[in-house]
XYZ file of C-alpha atoms in Angstrom:
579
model
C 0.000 0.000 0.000
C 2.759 2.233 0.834
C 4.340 1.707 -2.072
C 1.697 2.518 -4.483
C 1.159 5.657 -2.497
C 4.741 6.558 -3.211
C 4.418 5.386 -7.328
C 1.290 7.626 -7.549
C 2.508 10.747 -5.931
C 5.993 9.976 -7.897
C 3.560 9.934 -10.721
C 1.661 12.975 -9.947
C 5.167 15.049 -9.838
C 6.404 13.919 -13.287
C 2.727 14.916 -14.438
C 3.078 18.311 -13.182
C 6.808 18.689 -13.896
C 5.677 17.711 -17.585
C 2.771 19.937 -17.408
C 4.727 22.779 -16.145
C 8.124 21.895 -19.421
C 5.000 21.665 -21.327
C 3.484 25.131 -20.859
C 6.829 26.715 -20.763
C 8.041 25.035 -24.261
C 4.294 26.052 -25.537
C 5.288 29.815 -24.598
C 6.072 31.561 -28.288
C 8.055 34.652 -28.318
C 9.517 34.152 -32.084
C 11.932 32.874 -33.667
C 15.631 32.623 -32.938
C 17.606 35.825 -34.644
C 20.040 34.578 -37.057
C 23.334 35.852 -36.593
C 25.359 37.883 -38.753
C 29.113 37.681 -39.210
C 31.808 40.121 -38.943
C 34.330 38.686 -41.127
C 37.486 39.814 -39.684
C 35.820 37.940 -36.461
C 35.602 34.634 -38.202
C 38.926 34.728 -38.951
C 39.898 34.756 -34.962
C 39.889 31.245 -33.154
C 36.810 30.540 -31.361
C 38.569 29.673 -28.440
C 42.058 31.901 -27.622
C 45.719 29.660 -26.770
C 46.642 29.871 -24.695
C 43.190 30.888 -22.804
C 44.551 33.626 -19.587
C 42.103 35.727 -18.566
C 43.074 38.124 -15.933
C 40.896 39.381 -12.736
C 40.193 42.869 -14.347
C 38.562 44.481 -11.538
C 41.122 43.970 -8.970
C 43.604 45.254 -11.197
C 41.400 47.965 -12.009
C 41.095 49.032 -8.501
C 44.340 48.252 -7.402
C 45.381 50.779 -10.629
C 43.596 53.660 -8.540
C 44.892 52.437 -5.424
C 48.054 53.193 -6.650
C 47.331 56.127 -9.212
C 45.537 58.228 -6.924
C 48.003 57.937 -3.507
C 49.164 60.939 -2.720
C 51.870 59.168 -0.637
C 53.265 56.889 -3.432
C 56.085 55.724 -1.909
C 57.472 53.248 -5.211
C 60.629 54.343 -7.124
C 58.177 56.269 -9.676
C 56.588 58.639 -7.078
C 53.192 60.377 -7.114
C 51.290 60.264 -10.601
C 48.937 62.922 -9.068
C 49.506 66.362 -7.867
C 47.293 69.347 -7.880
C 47.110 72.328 -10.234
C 45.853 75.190 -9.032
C 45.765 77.487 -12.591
C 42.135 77.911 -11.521
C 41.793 78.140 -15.661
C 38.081 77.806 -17.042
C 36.566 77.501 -13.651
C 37.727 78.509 -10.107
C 38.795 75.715 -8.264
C 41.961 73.545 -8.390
C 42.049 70.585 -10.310
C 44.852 67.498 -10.261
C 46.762 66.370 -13.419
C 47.525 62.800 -13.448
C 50.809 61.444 -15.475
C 50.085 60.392 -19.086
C 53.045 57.913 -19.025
C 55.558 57.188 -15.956
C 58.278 59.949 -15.420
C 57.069 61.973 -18.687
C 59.248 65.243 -18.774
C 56.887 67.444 -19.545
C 54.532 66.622 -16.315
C 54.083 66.561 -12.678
C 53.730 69.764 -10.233
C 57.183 71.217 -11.181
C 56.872 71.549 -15.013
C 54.903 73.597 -17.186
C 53.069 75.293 -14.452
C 51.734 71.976 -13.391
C 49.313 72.309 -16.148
C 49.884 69.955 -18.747
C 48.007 67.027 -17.842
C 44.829 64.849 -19.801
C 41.603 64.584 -19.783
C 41.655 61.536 -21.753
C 43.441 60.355 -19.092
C 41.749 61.464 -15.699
C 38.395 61.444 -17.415
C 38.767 57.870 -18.126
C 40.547 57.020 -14.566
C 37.419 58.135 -12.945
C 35.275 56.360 -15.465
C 37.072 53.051 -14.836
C 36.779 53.798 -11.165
C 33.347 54.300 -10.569
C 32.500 51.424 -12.786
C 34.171 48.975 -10.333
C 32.617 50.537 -7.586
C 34.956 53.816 -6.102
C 33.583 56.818 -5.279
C 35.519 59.158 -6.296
C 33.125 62.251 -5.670
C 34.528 61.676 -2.244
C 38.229 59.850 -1.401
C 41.088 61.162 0.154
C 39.330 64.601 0.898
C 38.871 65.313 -2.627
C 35.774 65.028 -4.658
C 37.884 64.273 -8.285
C 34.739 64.450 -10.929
C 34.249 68.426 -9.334
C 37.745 68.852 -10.298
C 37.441 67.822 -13.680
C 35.651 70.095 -15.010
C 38.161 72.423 -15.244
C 38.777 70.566 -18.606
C 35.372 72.477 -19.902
C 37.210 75.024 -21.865
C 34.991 78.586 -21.522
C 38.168 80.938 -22.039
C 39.016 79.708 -25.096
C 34.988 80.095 -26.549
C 34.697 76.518 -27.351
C 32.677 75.734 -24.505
C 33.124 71.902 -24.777
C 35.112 69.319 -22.403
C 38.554 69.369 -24.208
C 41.640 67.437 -23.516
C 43.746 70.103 -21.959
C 42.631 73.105 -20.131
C 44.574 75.625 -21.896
C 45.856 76.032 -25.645
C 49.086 77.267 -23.607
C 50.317 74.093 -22.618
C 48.151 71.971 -25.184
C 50.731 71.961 -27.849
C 52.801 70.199 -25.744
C 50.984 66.803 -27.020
C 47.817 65.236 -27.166
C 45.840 67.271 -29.165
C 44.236 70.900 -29.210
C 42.163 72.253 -31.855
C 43.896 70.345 -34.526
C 43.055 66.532 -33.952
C 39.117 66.304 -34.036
C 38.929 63.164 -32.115
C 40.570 64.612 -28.875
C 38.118 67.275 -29.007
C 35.333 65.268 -29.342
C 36.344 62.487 -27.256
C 36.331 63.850 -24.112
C 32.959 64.686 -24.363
C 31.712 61.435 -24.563
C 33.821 60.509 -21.600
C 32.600 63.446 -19.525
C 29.182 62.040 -19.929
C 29.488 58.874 -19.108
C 31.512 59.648 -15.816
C 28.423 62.154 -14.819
C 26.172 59.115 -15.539
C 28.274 56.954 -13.139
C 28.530 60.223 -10.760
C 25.195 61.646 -11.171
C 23.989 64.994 -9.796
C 27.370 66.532 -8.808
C 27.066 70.180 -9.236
C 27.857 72.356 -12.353
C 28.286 68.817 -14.343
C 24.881 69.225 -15.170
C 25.231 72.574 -17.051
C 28.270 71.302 -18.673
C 26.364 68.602 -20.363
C 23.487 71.110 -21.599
C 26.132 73.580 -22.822
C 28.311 70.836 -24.745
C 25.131 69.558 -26.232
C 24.044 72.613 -27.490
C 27.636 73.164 -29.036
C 27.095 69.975 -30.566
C 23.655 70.478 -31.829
C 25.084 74.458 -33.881
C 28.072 72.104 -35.402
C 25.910 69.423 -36.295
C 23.789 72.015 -38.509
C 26.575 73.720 -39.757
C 28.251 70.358 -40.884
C 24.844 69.262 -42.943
C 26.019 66.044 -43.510
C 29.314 66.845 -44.458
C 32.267 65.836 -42.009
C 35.291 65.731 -44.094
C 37.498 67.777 -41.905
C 40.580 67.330 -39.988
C 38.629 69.132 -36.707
C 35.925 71.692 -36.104
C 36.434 75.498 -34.267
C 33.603 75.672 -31.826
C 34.103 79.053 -30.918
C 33.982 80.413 -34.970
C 31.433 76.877 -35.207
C 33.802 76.350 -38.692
C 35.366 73.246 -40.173
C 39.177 73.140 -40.038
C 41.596 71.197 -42.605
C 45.183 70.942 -41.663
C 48.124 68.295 -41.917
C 45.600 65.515 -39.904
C 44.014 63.408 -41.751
C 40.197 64.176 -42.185
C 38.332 62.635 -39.663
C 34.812 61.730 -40.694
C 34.514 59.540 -37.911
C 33.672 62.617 -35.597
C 30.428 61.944 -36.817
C 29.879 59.183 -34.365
C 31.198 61.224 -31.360
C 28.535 63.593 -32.377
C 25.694 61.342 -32.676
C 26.700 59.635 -29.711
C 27.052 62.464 -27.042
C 23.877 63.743 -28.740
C 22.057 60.549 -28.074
C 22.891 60.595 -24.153
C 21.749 64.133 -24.013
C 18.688 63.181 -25.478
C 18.320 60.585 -22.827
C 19.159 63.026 -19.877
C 17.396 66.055 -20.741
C 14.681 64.792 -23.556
C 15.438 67.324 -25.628
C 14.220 66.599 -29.539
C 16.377 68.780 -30.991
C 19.357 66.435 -29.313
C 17.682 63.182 -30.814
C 16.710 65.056 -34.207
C 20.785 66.001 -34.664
C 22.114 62.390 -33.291
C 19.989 60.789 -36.548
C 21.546 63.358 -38.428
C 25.308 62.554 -37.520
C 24.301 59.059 -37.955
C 23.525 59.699 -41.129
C 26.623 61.406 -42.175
C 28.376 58.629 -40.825
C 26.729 56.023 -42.713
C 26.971 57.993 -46.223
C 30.554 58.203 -46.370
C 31.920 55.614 -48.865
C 35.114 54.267 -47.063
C 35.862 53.680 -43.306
C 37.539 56.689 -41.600
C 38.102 54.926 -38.650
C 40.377 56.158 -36.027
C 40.660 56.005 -32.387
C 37.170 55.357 -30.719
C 34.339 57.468 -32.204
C 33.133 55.413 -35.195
C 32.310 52.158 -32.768
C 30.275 54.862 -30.821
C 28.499 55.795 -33.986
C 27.724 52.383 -34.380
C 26.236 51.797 -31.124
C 24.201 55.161 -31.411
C 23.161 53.742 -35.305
C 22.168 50.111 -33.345
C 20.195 51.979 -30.437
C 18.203 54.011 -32.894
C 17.022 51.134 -35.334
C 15.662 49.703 -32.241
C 13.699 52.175 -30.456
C 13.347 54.840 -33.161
C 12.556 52.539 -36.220
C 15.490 53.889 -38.397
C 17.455 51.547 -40.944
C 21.057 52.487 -40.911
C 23.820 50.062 -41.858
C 25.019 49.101 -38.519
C 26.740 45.964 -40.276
C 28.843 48.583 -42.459
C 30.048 50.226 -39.090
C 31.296 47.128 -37.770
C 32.932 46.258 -40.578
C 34.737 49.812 -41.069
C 35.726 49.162 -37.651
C 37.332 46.060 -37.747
C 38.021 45.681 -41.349
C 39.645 49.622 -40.758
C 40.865 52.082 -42.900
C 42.499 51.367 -46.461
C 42.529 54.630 -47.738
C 46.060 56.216 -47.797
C 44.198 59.887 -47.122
C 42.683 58.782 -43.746
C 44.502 56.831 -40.976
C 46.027 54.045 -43.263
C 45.367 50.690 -41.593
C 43.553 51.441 -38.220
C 41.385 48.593 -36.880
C 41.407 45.597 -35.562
C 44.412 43.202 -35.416
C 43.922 38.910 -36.260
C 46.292 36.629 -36.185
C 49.679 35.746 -34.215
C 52.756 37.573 -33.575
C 55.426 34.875 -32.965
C 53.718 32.596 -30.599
C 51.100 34.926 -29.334
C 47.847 35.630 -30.503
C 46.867 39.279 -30.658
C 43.504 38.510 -31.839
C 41.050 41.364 -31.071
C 43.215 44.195 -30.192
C 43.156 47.432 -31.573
C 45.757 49.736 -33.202
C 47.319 50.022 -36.502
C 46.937 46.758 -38.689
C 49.919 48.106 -40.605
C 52.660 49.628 -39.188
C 55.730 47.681 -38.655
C 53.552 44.877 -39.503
C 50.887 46.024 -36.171
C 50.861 48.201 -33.424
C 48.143 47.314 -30.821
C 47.127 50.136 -27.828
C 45.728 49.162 -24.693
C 43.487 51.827 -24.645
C 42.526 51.458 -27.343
C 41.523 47.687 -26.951
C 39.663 48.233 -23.801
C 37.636 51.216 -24.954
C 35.440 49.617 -28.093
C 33.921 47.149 -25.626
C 32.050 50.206 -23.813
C 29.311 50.434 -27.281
C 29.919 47.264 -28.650
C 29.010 44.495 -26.085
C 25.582 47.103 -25.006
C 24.870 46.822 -28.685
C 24.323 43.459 -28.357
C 20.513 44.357 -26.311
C 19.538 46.308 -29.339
C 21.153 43.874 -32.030
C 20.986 40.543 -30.975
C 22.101 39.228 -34.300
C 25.892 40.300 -33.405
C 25.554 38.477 -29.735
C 28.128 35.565 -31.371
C 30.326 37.742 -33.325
C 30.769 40.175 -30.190
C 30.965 37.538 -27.744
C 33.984 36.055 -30.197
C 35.344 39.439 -30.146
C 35.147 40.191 -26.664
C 36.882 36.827 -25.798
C 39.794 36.985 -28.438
C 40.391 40.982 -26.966
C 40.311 40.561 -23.628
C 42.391 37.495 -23.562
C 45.168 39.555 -25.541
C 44.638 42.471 -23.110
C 46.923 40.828 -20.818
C 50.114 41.340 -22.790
C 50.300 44.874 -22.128
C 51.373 44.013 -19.116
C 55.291 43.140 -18.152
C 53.911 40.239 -15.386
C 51.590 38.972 -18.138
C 54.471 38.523 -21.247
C 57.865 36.991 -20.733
C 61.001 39.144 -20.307
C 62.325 38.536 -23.764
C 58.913 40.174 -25.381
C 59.074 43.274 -23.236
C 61.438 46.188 -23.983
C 62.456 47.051 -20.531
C 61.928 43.604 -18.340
C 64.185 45.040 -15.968
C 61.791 47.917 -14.927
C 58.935 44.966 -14.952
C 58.302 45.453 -11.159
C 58.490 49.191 -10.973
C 54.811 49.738 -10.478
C 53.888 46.278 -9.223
C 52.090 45.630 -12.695
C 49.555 48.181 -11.879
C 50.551 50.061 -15.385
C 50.872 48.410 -18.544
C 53.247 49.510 -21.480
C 51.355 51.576 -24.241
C 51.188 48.943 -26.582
C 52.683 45.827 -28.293
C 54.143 45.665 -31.385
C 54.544 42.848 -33.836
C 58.297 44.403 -34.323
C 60.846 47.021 -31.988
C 61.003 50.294 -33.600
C 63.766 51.623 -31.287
C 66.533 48.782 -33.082
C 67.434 47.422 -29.751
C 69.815 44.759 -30.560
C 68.024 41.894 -28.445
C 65.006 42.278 -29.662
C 65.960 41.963 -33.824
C 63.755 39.220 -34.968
C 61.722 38.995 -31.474
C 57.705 39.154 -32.367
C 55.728 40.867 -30.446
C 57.764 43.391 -28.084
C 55.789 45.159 -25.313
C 56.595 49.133 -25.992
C 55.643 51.974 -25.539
C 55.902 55.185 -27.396
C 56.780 57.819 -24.389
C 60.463 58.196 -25.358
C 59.699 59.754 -28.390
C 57.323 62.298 -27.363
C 59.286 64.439 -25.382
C 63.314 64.905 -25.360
C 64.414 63.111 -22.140
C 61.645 61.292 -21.800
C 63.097 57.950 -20.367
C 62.748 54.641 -20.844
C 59.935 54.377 -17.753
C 57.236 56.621 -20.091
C 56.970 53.515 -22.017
C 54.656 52.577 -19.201
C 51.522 54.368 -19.858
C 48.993 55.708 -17.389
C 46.733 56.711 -19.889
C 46.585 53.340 -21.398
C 45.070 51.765 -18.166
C 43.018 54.094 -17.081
C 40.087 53.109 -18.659
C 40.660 49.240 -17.227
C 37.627 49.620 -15.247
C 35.426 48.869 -18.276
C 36.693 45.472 -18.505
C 36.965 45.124 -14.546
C 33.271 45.939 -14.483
C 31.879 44.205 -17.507
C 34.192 40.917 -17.823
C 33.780 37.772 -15.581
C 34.570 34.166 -15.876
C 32.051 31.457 -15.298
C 32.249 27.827 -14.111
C 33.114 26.873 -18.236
C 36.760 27.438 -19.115
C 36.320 30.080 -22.023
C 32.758 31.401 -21.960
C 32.705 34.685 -19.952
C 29.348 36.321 -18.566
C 29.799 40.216 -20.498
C 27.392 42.539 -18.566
C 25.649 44.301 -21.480
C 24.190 47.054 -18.970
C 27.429 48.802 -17.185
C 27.959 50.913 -20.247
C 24.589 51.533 -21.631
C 25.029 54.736 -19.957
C 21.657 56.906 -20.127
C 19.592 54.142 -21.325
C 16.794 52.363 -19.704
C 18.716 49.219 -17.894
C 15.579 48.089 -16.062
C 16.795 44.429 -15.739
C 20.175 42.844 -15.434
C 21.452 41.389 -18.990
C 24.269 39.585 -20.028
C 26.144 38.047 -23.189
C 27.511 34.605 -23.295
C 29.749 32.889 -26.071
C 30.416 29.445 -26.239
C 33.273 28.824 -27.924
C 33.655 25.352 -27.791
C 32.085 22.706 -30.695
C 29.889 21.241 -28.011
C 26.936 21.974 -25.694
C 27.958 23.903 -22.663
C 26.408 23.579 -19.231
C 26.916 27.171 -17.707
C 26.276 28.671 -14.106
C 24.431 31.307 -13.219
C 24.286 32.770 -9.443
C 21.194 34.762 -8.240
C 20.403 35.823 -4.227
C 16.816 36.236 -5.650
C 13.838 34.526 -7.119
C 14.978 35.213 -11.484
C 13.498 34.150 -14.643
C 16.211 34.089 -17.617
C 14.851 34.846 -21.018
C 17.053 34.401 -23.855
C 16.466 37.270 -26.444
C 18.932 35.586 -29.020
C 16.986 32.254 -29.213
C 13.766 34.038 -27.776
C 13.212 31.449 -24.737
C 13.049 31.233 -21.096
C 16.538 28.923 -20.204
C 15.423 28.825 -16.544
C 12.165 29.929 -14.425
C 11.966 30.694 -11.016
C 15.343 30.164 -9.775
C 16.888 31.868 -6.337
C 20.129 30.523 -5.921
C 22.280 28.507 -8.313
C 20.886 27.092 -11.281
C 22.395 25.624 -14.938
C 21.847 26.700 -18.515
C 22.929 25.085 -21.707
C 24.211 27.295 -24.622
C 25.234 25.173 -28.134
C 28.388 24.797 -29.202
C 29.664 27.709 -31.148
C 26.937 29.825 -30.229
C 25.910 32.996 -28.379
C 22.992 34.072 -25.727
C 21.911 37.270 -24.295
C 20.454 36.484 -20.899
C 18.042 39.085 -19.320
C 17.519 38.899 -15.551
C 14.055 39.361 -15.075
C 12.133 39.071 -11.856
C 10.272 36.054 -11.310
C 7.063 35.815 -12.792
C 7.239 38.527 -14.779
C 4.819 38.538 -17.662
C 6.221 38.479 -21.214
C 3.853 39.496 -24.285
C 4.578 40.627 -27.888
C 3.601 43.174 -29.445
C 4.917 44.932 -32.704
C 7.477 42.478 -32.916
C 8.663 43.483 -29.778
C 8.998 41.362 -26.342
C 7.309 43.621 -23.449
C 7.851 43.081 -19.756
C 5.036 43.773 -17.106
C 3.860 46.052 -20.419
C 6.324 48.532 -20.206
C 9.620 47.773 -20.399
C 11.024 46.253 -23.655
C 13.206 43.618 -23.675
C 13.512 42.586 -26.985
C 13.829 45.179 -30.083
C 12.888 42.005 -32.838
């Protein structure tokens, strides 16, 4: 008797567990989006050898630890020190080193004013991304202090990268180099969407969008400039290449303002740069601004019902620039250099046979792996991108690449591995004799910037600053090779009601993958357009195929999914799925 008791209620559960599969499997939201290649991705191994993936947020914060100690009591000193020039607004600021022992910086030379905003902008950025507040540490509140970088006394009345033409000339761009003009803008924003409401940010913002907005309407499409005078609002050739690309910057910076302030006008004139963008006939790409475009062209086919190209954009990135006029063979770098694969990274494709920037690397996954929410049919080709690049990443740094592939091994432990070198390239340009033939050689450029620069400015600041992107975006799971890629951390402005991550499999075979929660989740899959798990509040499993891609969002449990417009709604007002 007992035992039949124990069949039937045995009996009763599969029923209801079957019931339950059944209702969930009878659930349709669509079909699965196809996914679309980016060539120069397929040619980069699925899975990265060897695979090294290094804990990005504690090096990020350990970066500011050190960066930011007033008390730095290693052979290199204090990288920060305060500059009181009280120039565009009336406070003192701090300058942070672009590269270790650089000449031309630090308290006691030029005034104490020649210092980056690329730099500190993206320092702060990284920071409050991993979790630091640095509105308040040490006494200082850091994002106030930046916005001496606002440039008011020159009439521009944008976030530039130095605060004065005086010293600008010095390096890095002023009024001559469009995307260090632009840049910083883009930057500015995003650190006063990670350090909201801090005061006189907010009037910054407004005043740089507006700036934006007048060049945008004087530009009418056409961008074929080298930079852009915002005081005379007038289009500038010189010696620099022409830098279409500035587009993006534009549209993007545009598109956040739009977000923050709902402004039409800002939205109206962020189509409008995207469409300048997308009607040139040749990549421009340089630097950072056209993968912002691209994310601003994704975004808007989603929730604005545009049609731009956003598959040409990806491919001007990565496939880069082959026109001799622009910047020659910028984008992104496949294959091996020796025995190491520098799949991913970005830089020059051509010279010296490659020349890969760790800023540079880092910074593209800040629009490209949010895309992914908008575009789902990139998930895999991201995902394979984002693995490749930040697997690379680590051989900017002198603990992370043997002594015989660095330049200077013997200054290895001068900052405890808490600053990379500037870059890696597939070949020494300096001819040091024990490095002829050696592929790839950790270098950096800071020697030739600046006569007496030494040997330490090959170690660049500037180049890890923005660290905190990966530190707050990147994380391994229990699968050796599929990361968890939080697609929200720099969406800045946009609506990030629910968690939502990317996930690559690179691997031929099914993966069993695990996901921790500390509250009752449902995971929808808006790739394959399917719950993967219901109802889970602690640990739980999903499977993702082999060679395959899936963009998990986090959504409460029980929350109701419908469709409508070809759109997935949650609790019928949040959109979760764009197709």
């Amino acid at each position: 008797m007992k035992m039949k008791k124990t069949k039937y209620l045995l009996g009763l559960f599969v029923l209801a567990s079957f019931i339950s599969c059944s209702n969930t499997k009878s659930e349709s939201f669509g079909t699965k989006v196809a996914q679309v290649s980016i060539a120069r991705v397929d040619s980069m191994p699925n899975m990265p050898s060897p695979y090294k993936i290094i804990d990005w947020e504690a090096k990020a914060k350990s970066f500011d630890r050190f960066t930011f100690d007033w008390n730095n009591k290693s052979e290199v000193g204090n990288l920060i020190w305060l500059d009181d020039s009280r120039r565009n607004v009336d406070q003192t600021t701090f300058g942070l080193y672009t590269a270790l022992k650089d000449v031309r910086q630090g308290k006691d030379a030029n005034n104490g004013e020649f210092h980056e905003s690329l730099n500190s902008l993206a320092a702060l950025l990284g920071a409050g991304l991993v979790g630091i507040d640095k509105t308040n540490q040490d006494g200082y509140n850091y994002v106030k202090m930046i916005q001496n970088y606002f440039n008011t006394e020159n009439g521009w009345n944008i976030v530039m990268n130095n605060t004065n033409p005086k010293v600008a000339m010095l390096g890095g761009g002023y009024g001559r180099d469009w995307w260090y003009d632009v840049f910083p803008n883009a930057l500015f924003y995003a650190v006063s969407d990670v350090f909201p409401n801090v005061e006189g940010a907010e009037q910054i913002q407004r005043t740089v969008a507006e700036q934006f907005v007048k060049a945008d309407s004087i530009l009418n499409g056409n961008y074929d400039y080298s930079y852009f005078d915002y005081a005379q609002m007038k289009g500038m050739v010189n010696h620099i290449p022409l830098q279409q690309d500035a587009a993006g910057g534009h549209a993007y910076v545009l598109l956040c303002a739009y977000h923050k302030f709902g402004d039409p006008r800002y939205l109206k004139h962020a189509k409008s740069a995207v469409e300048a963008l997308v009607n040139q006939k040749e990549s421009r790409f340089y630097e950072i601004l056209l993968p912002l475009g691209a994310y601003t062209a994704a975004y808007l086919n989603a929730t604005e019902g545009t049609n731009y190209d956003v598959k040409k954009l990806l491919d001007w990135t990565f496939d880069g620039c082959t026109n001799p006029d622009g910047r020659y063979g910028w984008g992104i770098i496949v294959g091996k250099w020796g025995d190491y694969e520098v799949n991913g990274l970005q830089g020059s494709i051509t010279d010296g046979g490659g020349y890969a920037f760790g800023m540079n690397s880092i910074k593209p996954a800040w629009p490209f792996v949010p895309m992914v929410k908008y575009q789902p049919q990139y998930a895999k080709a991201i995902g394979k991108w984002m693995l490749n690049n930040v697997n690379a990443s680590r051989l900017f740094f002198p603990q992370n690449i043997d002594d015989k592939h660095q330049w200077a091994p013997e200054l290895k432990n001068l900052t405890d591995n808490n600053i990379s070198y500037e870059g890696l390239r597939k070949a020494d340009d300096y001819g040091k004799p024990e490095l002829k033939g050696v592929e790839p050689v950790a270098i950096g450029d800071g020697p030739k910037w600046a006569k007496g620069n030494p040997t330490e400015s090959m170690f660049s600041v500037y180049s890890s600053s923005p660290m905190g992107i990966f530190g707050a975006m990147v994380r391994e799971t229990n699968v050796e090779g599929i990361l968890q890629l939080n697609c929200n951390v720099t969406d800045f402005y946009a609506e990030r009601q629910f968690p939502t991550y990317l996930y690559y499999n690179p691997h031929n075979e099914e993966k069993t993958v695990r996901f921790e929660t500390k509250q009752p989740v449902d995971l929808f899959d808006i790739v394959a357009k399917e719950y993967v798990s219901k109802n889970i509040s602690s640990a739980s499993d999903f499977k993702i195929g082999g060679n395959d891609a899936r963009v998990l969002v986090v959504l409460p449990a029980g929350t109701k999914l419908a469709v409508a417009n070809g759109k997935i709604i949650a609790d019928g007002k949040y959109t979760i799925s764009y197709q």
